[in-house]
Amino acid sequence: MKDDKIKKQQRRYSMLILKVMGAVLAAVVVAMACVLVYANVKHKNALKEEEKYLTPPGQMVEVNGHEIHVVHRGDESAKHAIVFIHSNKTVDDSIALEPLWDELSDYEIIYVDRSGVGYSEDWDAPKDIESMLEETRSAVKAVTNRKTYILAAIQSGGMLALDWADTYPDEVESIIGLQMYLPEQYTNLDDNAYCSLSNKIMLKLVNIGGQRLSDSVFPDNDYNLYSKDQMDRRDALIAKNLYTQGMYNEDKNLVKNGKKVNEAGWPEAVKMYLIYCNPYEDPYLHENEDALEMYEEVASQSDADPADTYNTNYRESLKAHSNVTVDEISGPDRLIVYNPQKIAQMIQGYTNGRN
């Protein structure tokens, strides 16, 4: 009899615990729903306020029935035209690159926001490497009569630049890499390594304004490169288009595209100048606390200077290619936001040496 009472008591406690847990879960769901409703209302109101910052700095051209944003500036009579190719998950390069372009005013400069990026129209665009290349080429040809270009590839934009050189070698004078990734970096990855359920969730959250709940998605101006107007325009663009269907499609194809480019082979006939960051070199090392802390940690575990070994993997991978020159610059992984004057000097030195 006593055992029955104990069992009944235990069942009552269990039911009570389940009810409490259910109530807590329901409260959490309601709270999250309220937060998302608040974010959505805030997002819609903010978009109206930010409309004044969302005028494209370049021009809109039609490619395959869709509007593509192209920046075309600099000296159209210059000997060289440089086509800048952005990375994946990059929204604001059409503005973030402006300080570098100011330093390269003696070149013809062309930049294309791919579908779903920046100011370009977002749609369910195919993002296999062939489609992205043809879209980019069409947009470039819509604004210039040039037949050849120097391609300046940023990070994963290197896959598009290498594919361009493989597919249309007569159009590519040279490739300049700004922290350019290599196709072999993708060969051992799962095809969905850069695209998972979290990407789908992010796409949904951005559509309702979830990005406005965190300031961390917006860029800083630690090195005072940008004016208030530029920062306002960057923030507005990121707030509106932080992650789009086009960007999701590109992430979904990122590894497959890298493998395709790797299989096509390295374009040995095209000269390349690849610049990589080295955060363990001054002045950046002593300007960034995180870099200095990491440097000291790595230095404590090795007799070698971390600055000397930071880019060893890239140097080892690229030394087999006689058409490649590798260089380094003090700065973060996102090179373009740190020292555009130095980057411009390196680009000018390289192109002038080739003239």
CSV table of C-alpha atoms in Angstrom, one decimal:
chain,number,residue,atom,x,y,z
A,1,MET,CA,0.0,0.0,0.0
A,2,LYS,CA,2.8,2.3,1.0
A,3,ASP,CA,4.6,1.5,-2.3
A,4,ASP,CA,1.4,2.5,-4.3
A,5,LYS,CA,1.3,5.8,-2.6
A,6,ILE,CA,5.0,6.4,-3.4
A,7,LYS,CA,4.4,5.5,-7.0
A,8,LYS,CA,1.4,7.8,-7.2
A,9,GLN,CA,3.4,10.6,-5.7
A,10,GLN,CA,6.2,10.1,-8.2
A,11,ARG,CA,3.7,10.1,-11.1
A,12,ARG,CA,2.2,13.4,-9.7
A,13,TYR,CA,5.7,14.9,-9.5
A,14,SER,CA,6.6,13.7,-13.0
A,15,MET,CA,3.4,15.2,-14.4
A,16,LEU,CA,4.1,18.5,-12.5
A,17,ILE,CA,7.6,18.6,-13.9
A,18,LEU,CA,6.3,18.0,-17.4
A,19,LYS,CA,3.7,20.7,-17.1
A,20,VAL,CA,6.3,23.1,-15.8
A,21,MET,CA,8.7,22.3,-18.6
A,22,GLY,CA,5.8,22.6,-21.1
A,23,ALA,CA,4.9,26.0,-19.7
A,24,VAL,CA,8.5,27.2,-19.9
A,25,LEU,CA,8.9,25.9,-23.4
A,26,ALA,CA,5.6,27.7,-24.4
A,27,ALA,CA,6.8,30.9,-22.8
A,28,VAL,CA,10.1,30.6,-24.7
A,29,VAL,CA,8.3,30.1,-28.0
A,30,VAL,CA,6.0,33.0,-27.3
A,31,ALA,CA,8.9,35.2,-26.3
A,32,MET,CA,10.8,34.3,-29.4
A,33,ALA,CA,7.7,35.0,-31.5
A,34,CYS,CA,7.4,38.4,-29.9
A,35,VAL,CA,11.0,39.2,-30.6
A,36,LEU,CA,10.7,38.2,-34.2
A,37,VAL,CA,7.5,40.2,-34.6
A,38,TYR,CA,9.3,43.2,-33.1
A,39,ALA,CA,12.3,42.6,-35.4
A,40,ASN,CA,10.0,42.5,-38.4
A,41,VAL,CA,8.2,45.7,-37.6
A,42,LYS,CA,11.6,47.4,-36.8
A,43,HIS,CA,13.0,46.1,-40.1
A,44,LYS,CA,10.1,47.4,-42.2
A,45,ASN,CA,10.2,50.8,-40.6
A,46,ALA,CA,14.0,51.0,-40.9
A,47,LEU,CA,14.0,50.1,-44.6
A,48,LYS,CA,11.8,53.1,-45.3
A,49,GLU,CA,14.3,55.3,-43.4
A,50,GLU,CA,17.3,53.8,-45.1
A,51,GLU,CA,16.0,54.1,-48.6
A,52,LYS,CA,18.0,57.3,-49.0
A,53,TYR,CA,21.2,55.3,-48.6
A,54,LEU,CA,20.4,52.6,-51.1
A,55,THR,CA,21.0,54.4,-54.4
A,56,PRO,CA,23.4,52.2,-56.4
A,57,PRO,CA,26.8,53.9,-56.9
A,58,GLY,CA,27.1,52.2,-60.3
A,59,GLN,CA,24.7,51.4,-63.1
A,60,MET,CA,22.2,48.7,-63.6
A,61,VAL,CA,22.5,46.5,-66.7
A,62,GLU,CA,20.3,43.7,-67.8
A,63,VAL,CA,21.7,40.2,-68.0
A,64,ASN,CA,19.4,37.3,-68.8
A,65,GLY,CA,16.4,39.4,-68.0
A,66,HIS,CA,17.6,40.5,-64.6
A,67,GLU,CA,19.1,43.7,-63.2
A,68,ILE,CA,22.8,43.5,-62.4
A,69,HIS,CA,24.7,46.3,-60.6
A,70,VAL,CA,28.0,47.3,-62.2
A,71,VAL,CA,30.5,49.9,-61.0
A,72,HIS,CA,32.5,51.5,-63.8
A,73,ARG,CA,35.0,54.2,-62.9
A,74,GLY,CA,38.5,55.4,-63.2
A,75,ASP,CA,40.4,56.1,-66.4
A,76,GLU,CA,38.7,54.5,-69.4
A,77,SER,CA,41.8,55.3,-71.6
A,78,ALA,CA,44.2,53.6,-69.2
A,79,LYS,CA,46.4,50.8,-70.4
A,80,HIS,CA,44.8,48.3,-68.0
A,81,ALA,CA,41.3,47.6,-66.9
A,82,ILE,CA,40.9,45.8,-63.6
A,83,VAL,CA,37.8,43.7,-63.0
A,84,PHE,CA,37.2,43.1,-59.3
A,85,ILE,CA,35.5,39.8,-58.3
A,86,HIS,CA,34.0,39.6,-54.9
A,87,SER,CA,33.8,36.6,-52.5
A,88,ASN,CA,30.7,34.7,-51.4
A,89,LYS,CA,28.7,36.1,-48.4
A,90,THR,CA,29.9,39.6,-49.3
A,91,VAL,CA,27.2,42.3,-49.5
A,92,ASP,CA,28.9,45.6,-49.5
A,93,ASP,CA,32.1,45.4,-51.6
A,94,SER,CA,30.7,48.0,-54.1
A,95,ILE,CA,31.2,50.5,-51.2
A,96,ALA,CA,33.9,48.8,-49.1
A,97,LEU,CA,36.3,48.8,-52.1
A,98,GLU,CA,35.9,52.6,-52.7
A,99,PRO,CA,39.0,53.6,-50.8
A,100,LEU,CA,41.1,51.2,-52.8
A,101,TRP,CA,39.6,52.4,-56.1
A,102,ASP,CA,40.4,55.9,-55.1
A,103,GLU,CA,44.0,54.9,-55.0
A,104,LEU,CA,43.8,53.2,-58.4
A,105,SER,CA,42.2,56.1,-60.3
A,106,ASP,CA,44.8,55.7,-63.1
A,107,TYR,CA,43.2,52.3,-64.1
A,108,GLU,CA,39.8,51.5,-65.6
A,109,ILE,CA,37.9,49.9,-62.8
A,110,ILE,CA,35.0,47.5,-63.2
A,111,TYR,CA,33.1,45.7,-60.4
A,112,VAL,CA,30.1,43.4,-60.7
A,113,ASP,CA,27.6,42.5,-57.9
A,114,ARG,CA,26.5,39.0,-58.8
A,115,SER,CA,22.8,38.1,-58.7
A,116,GLY,CA,21.5,38.4,-55.2
A,117,VAL,CA,24.5,40.4,-54.0
A,118,GLY,CA,24.6,44.1,-53.0
A,119,TYR,CA,22.4,46.2,-55.4
A,120,SER,CA,21.8,43.4,-57.9
A,121,GLU,CA,18.4,41.8,-58.3
A,122,ASP,CA,17.9,38.8,-56.1
A,123,TRP,CA,16.3,35.7,-57.8
A,124,ASP,CA,16.7,32.0,-57.8
A,125,ALA,CA,19.8,32.3,-59.9
A,126,PRO,CA,21.8,29.3,-61.0
A,127,LYS,CA,25.2,29.5,-59.2
A,128,ASP,CA,27.3,26.9,-60.9
A,129,ILE,CA,30.6,28.3,-61.9
A,130,GLU,CA,29.7,28.4,-65.6
A,131,SER,CA,26.6,30.5,-65.0
A,132,MET,CA,28.3,32.9,-62.7
A,133,LEU,CA,31.1,33.4,-65.2
A,134,GLU,CA,28.8,34.1,-68.1
A,135,GLU,CA,26.7,36.5,-65.9
A,136,THR,CA,29.8,38.4,-64.9
A,137,ARG,CA,31.3,38.6,-68.4
A,138,SER,CA,28.1,39.8,-69.8
A,139,ALA,CA,27.8,42.6,-67.2
A,140,VAL,CA,31.4,43.6,-67.8
A,141,LYS,CA,31.0,43.7,-71.6
A,142,ALA,CA,27.9,45.8,-71.1
A,143,VAL,CA,30.0,48.7,-69.8
A,144,THR,CA,33.3,48.5,-71.7
A,145,ASN,CA,34.6,47.7,-75.1
A,146,ARG,CA,37.8,46.2,-73.6
A,147,LYS,CA,38.8,42.8,-74.9
A,148,THR,CA,41.2,41.9,-72.1
A,149,TYR,CA,41.3,42.5,-68.3
A,150,ILE,CA,43.3,42.1,-65.2
A,151,LEU,CA,41.1,40.1,-62.8
A,152,ALA,CA,41.4,41.1,-59.1
A,153,ALA,CA,39.9,38.2,-57.2
A,154,ILE,CA,38.9,38.4,-53.5
A,155,GLN,CA,38.9,35.2,-51.4
A,156,SER,CA,36.5,32.7,-53.0
A,157,GLY,CA,36.2,35.0,-56.0
A,158,GLY,CA,39.4,33.3,-57.1
A,159,MET,CA,37.4,30.3,-58.4
A,160,LEU,CA,35.6,32.6,-60.9
A,161,ALA,CA,38.9,34.2,-61.9
A,162,LEU,CA,40.6,30.9,-62.5
A,163,ASP,CA,37.7,29.6,-64.4
A,164,TRP,CA,37.7,32.7,-66.6
A,165,ALA,CA,41.4,32.2,-67.3
A,166,ASP,CA,40.8,28.5,-68.1
A,167,THR,CA,37.7,29.1,-70.3
A,168,TYR,CA,38.7,32.4,-72.0
A,169,PRO,CA,42.5,32.7,-71.7
A,170,ASP,CA,42.7,35.4,-74.4
A,171,GLU,CA,40.6,37.7,-72.3
A,172,VAL,CA,42.7,37.5,-69.1
A,173,GLU,CA,45.9,39.6,-69.0
A,174,SER,CA,46.7,38.6,-65.4
A,175,ILE,CA,45.1,37.6,-62.1
A,176,ILE,CA,45.7,39.6,-58.9
A,177,GLY,CA,44.6,37.8,-55.8
A,178,LEU,CA,43.6,39.5,-52.6
A,179,GLN,CA,43.6,36.7,-50.1
A,180,MET,CA,42.6,34.5,-53.0
A,181,TYR,CA,41.5,31.0,-52.1
A,182,LEU,CA,42.8,28.0,-54.1
A,183,PRO,CA,40.6,25.3,-55.7
A,184,GLU,CA,42.5,22.6,-53.9
A,185,GLN,CA,41.2,23.9,-50.6
A,186,TYR,CA,37.8,22.5,-51.6
A,187,THR,CA,38.7,19.1,-52.9
A,188,ASN,CA,38.4,17.1,-49.7
A,189,LEU,CA,35.3,18.9,-48.4
A,190,ASP,CA,31.7,17.6,-48.5
A,191,ASP,CA,29.7,19.3,-51.2
A,192,ASN,CA,27.4,20.8,-48.5
A,193,ALA,CA,30.2,22.0,-46.3
A,194,TYR,CA,29.3,25.6,-46.7
A,195,CYS,CA,25.5,25.2,-46.9
A,196,SER,CA,23.5,23.5,-44.2
A,197,LEU,CA,20.2,23.9,-42.3
A,198,SER,CA,21.7,27.0,-40.6
A,199,ASN,CA,21.9,28.7,-44.0
A,200,LYS,CA,18.2,28.1,-44.6
A,201,ILE,CA,17.3,29.4,-41.2
A,202,MET,CA,19.5,32.5,-41.7
A,203,LEU,CA,17.7,33.1,-45.0
A,204,LYS,CA,14.3,33.0,-43.3
A,205,LEU,CA,15.5,35.2,-40.4
A,206,VAL,CA,17.0,37.8,-42.7
A,207,ASN,CA,13.7,38.0,-44.6
A,208,ILE,CA,11.9,39.1,-41.5
A,209,GLY,CA,14.7,41.4,-40.2
A,210,GLY,CA,16.4,39.1,-37.6
A,211,GLN,CA,19.8,40.6,-38.5
A,212,ARG,CA,18.8,43.9,-36.8
A,213,LEU,CA,18.8,42.1,-33.4
A,214,SER,CA,22.6,41.9,-33.5
A,215,ASP,CA,25.1,44.8,-34.2
A,216,SER,CA,27.8,42.2,-34.9
A,217,VAL,CA,26.6,41.8,-38.5
A,218,PHE,CA,27.4,45.4,-39.3
A,219,PRO,CA,31.0,46.5,-40.2
A,220,ASP,CA,33.2,48.7,-38.0
A,221,ASN,CA,35.4,51.5,-39.1
A,222,ASP,CA,38.4,50.8,-36.8
A,223,TYR,CA,40.9,52.2,-39.3
A,224,ASN,CA,39.0,55.3,-40.2
A,225,LEU,CA,38.9,54.5,-43.9
A,226,TYR,CA,35.3,55.3,-44.5
A,227,SER,CA,33.3,58.5,-44.3
A,228,LYS,CA,30.0,58.6,-42.4
A,229,ASP,CA,28.1,58.4,-45.7
A,230,GLN,CA,30.0,55.3,-46.7
A,231,MET,CA,29.3,53.6,-43.4
A,232,ASP,CA,25.6,54.5,-43.6
A,233,ARG,CA,25.4,53.1,-47.1
A,234,ARG,CA,27.2,49.9,-46.0
A,235,ASP,CA,25.0,49.4,-43.0
A,236,ALA,CA,21.8,50.0,-45.0
A,237,LEU,CA,22.9,47.6,-47.7
A,238,ILE,CA,23.8,44.9,-45.2
A,239,ALA,CA,20.6,45.4,-43.2
A,240,LYS,CA,18.5,44.9,-46.4
A,241,ASN,CA,20.5,42.2,-48.1
A,242,LEU,CA,22.6,40.4,-45.5
A,243,TYR,CA,21.7,37.0,-46.9
A,244,THR,CA,19.6,36.4,-50.0
A,245,GLN,CA,18.4,33.5,-52.2
A,246,GLY,CA,21.2,34.2,-54.6
A,247,MET,CA,23.8,34.1,-51.9
A,248,TYR,CA,22.3,30.9,-50.5
A,249,ASN,CA,22.5,29.3,-54.0
A,250,GLU,CA,26.2,30.3,-54.3
A,251,ASP,CA,27.0,28.8,-50.9
A,252,LYS,CA,25.2,25.6,-52.0
A,253,ASN,CA,27.5,25.4,-55.0
A,254,LEU,CA,30.7,26.7,-53.5
A,255,VAL,CA,32.5,23.4,-52.9
A,256,LYS,CA,31.3,21.9,-56.2
A,257,ASN,CA,32.5,24.9,-58.1
A,258,GLY,CA,35.9,24.7,-56.4
A,259,LYS,CA,36.2,21.0,-57.3
A,260,LYS,CA,35.2,21.8,-61.0
A,261,VAL,CA,37.9,24.5,-61.2
A,262,ASN,CA,40.5,22.2,-59.6
A,263,GLU,CA,39.6,19.5,-62.2
A,264,ALA,CA,40.0,21.9,-65.1
A,265,GLY,CA,43.6,22.5,-64.1
A,266,TRP,CA,45.7,25.5,-63.2
A,267,PRO,CA,45.9,28.1,-66.0
A,268,GLU,CA,49.7,28.1,-66.3
A,269,ALA,CA,49.9,30.6,-69.1
A,270,VAL,CA,48.2,33.4,-67.1
A,271,LYS,CA,50.6,35.4,-64.9
A,272,MET,CA,49.4,35.8,-61.3
A,273,TYR,CA,50.3,38.1,-58.4
A,274,LEU,CA,48.7,36.7,-55.2
A,275,ILE,CA,48.7,38.9,-52.1
A,276,TYR,CA,48.0,37.3,-48.7
A,277,CYS,CA,47.4,38.9,-45.4
A,278,ASN,CA,49.8,38.4,-42.5
A,279,PRO,CA,48.2,39.5,-39.2
A,280,TYR,CA,51.4,38.6,-37.3
A,281,GLU,CA,53.4,41.4,-39.0
A,282,ASP,CA,53.4,45.1,-37.9
A,283,PRO,CA,51.7,47.5,-38.0
A,284,TYR,CA,48.6,45.4,-37.8
A,285,LEU,CA,50.0,43.0,-35.1
A,286,HIS,CA,50.2,45.8,-32.5
A,287,GLU,CA,47.0,47.5,-33.6
A,288,ASN,CA,44.8,44.4,-33.0
A,289,GLU,CA,44.6,42.8,-29.6
A,290,ASP,CA,43.2,39.5,-30.9
A,291,ALA,CA,46.1,39.2,-33.4
A,292,LEU,CA,48.7,39.9,-30.8
A,293,GLU,CA,47.2,37.4,-28.4
A,294,MET,CA,47.1,34.7,-31.0
A,295,TYR,CA,50.7,35.6,-32.1
A,296,GLU,CA,51.9,35.2,-28.5
A,297,GLU,CA,50.1,31.9,-28.1
A,298,VAL,CA,51.5,30.4,-31.3
A,299,ALA,CA,55.0,31.8,-30.5
A,300,SER,CA,54.9,30.0,-27.1
A,301,GLN,CA,54.4,26.7,-28.9
A,302,SER,CA,57.1,27.0,-31.5
A,303,ASP,CA,60.7,28.1,-32.0
A,304,ALA,CA,59.8,29.7,-35.3
A,305,ASP,CA,58.4,33.2,-35.7
A,306,PRO,CA,54.7,32.9,-36.4
A,307,ALA,CA,55.0,35.7,-38.9
A,308,ASP,CA,57.5,33.6,-41.0
A,309,THR,CA,55.2,30.6,-41.1
A,310,TYR,CA,51.7,32.2,-41.3
A,311,ASN,CA,51.4,31.7,-45.1
A,312,THR,CA,53.5,28.5,-45.4
A,313,ASN,CA,50.5,26.5,-46.8
A,314,TYR,CA,49.8,29.0,-49.6
A,315,ARG,CA,53.5,29.3,-50.5
A,316,GLU,CA,54.0,25.5,-50.5
A,317,SER,CA,50.9,25.0,-52.7
A,318,LEU,CA,51.9,27.7,-55.2
A,319,LYS,CA,55.6,27.1,-55.6
A,320,ALA,CA,54.9,24.4,-58.2
A,321,HIS,CA,53.4,27.1,-60.5
A,322,SER,CA,56.1,29.2,-62.2
A,323,ASN,CA,53.5,31.8,-63.3
A,324,VAL,CA,52.7,32.8,-59.7
A,325,THR,CA,54.3,35.5,-57.6
A,326,VAL,CA,53.3,35.4,-53.9
A,327,ASP,CA,53.5,38.4,-51.7
A,328,GLU,CA,52.3,39.4,-48.2
A,329,ILE,CA,50.9,42.4,-46.4
A,330,SER,CA,50.3,43.2,-42.8
A,331,GLY,CA,46.6,43.1,-42.1
A,332,PRO,CA,43.5,41.0,-41.5
A,333,ASP,CA,41.9,38.4,-43.7
A,334,ARG,CA,39.5,41.0,-45.2
A,335,LEU,CA,42.4,42.9,-46.7
A,336,ILE,CA,40.5,45.6,-48.4
A,337,VAL,CA,39.3,47.3,-45.2
A,338,TYR,CA,42.8,47.8,-43.7
A,339,ASN,CA,45.4,49.4,-45.9
A,340,PRO,CA,44.2,50.3,-49.4
A,341,GLN,CA,47.2,52.7,-50.0
A,342,LYS,CA,49.7,49.8,-49.6
A,343,ILE,CA,47.6,47.4,-51.6
A,344,ALA,CA,47.3,49.9,-54.4
A,345,GLN,CA,51.1,50.4,-54.4
A,346,MET,CA,51.7,46.7,-54.6
A,347,ILE,CA,49.2,46.4,-57.6
A,348,GLN,CA,50.8,49.4,-59.3
A,349,GLY,CA,54.3,48.0,-58.8
A,350,TYR,CA,53.2,44.6,-60.3
A,351,THR,CA,51.4,46.0,-63.3
A,352,ASN,CA,54.1,48.6,-64.1
A,353,GLY,CA,56.7,45.9,-63.9
A,354,ARG,CA,54.7,43.9,-66.6
A,355,ASN,CA,54.2,46.9,-69.0
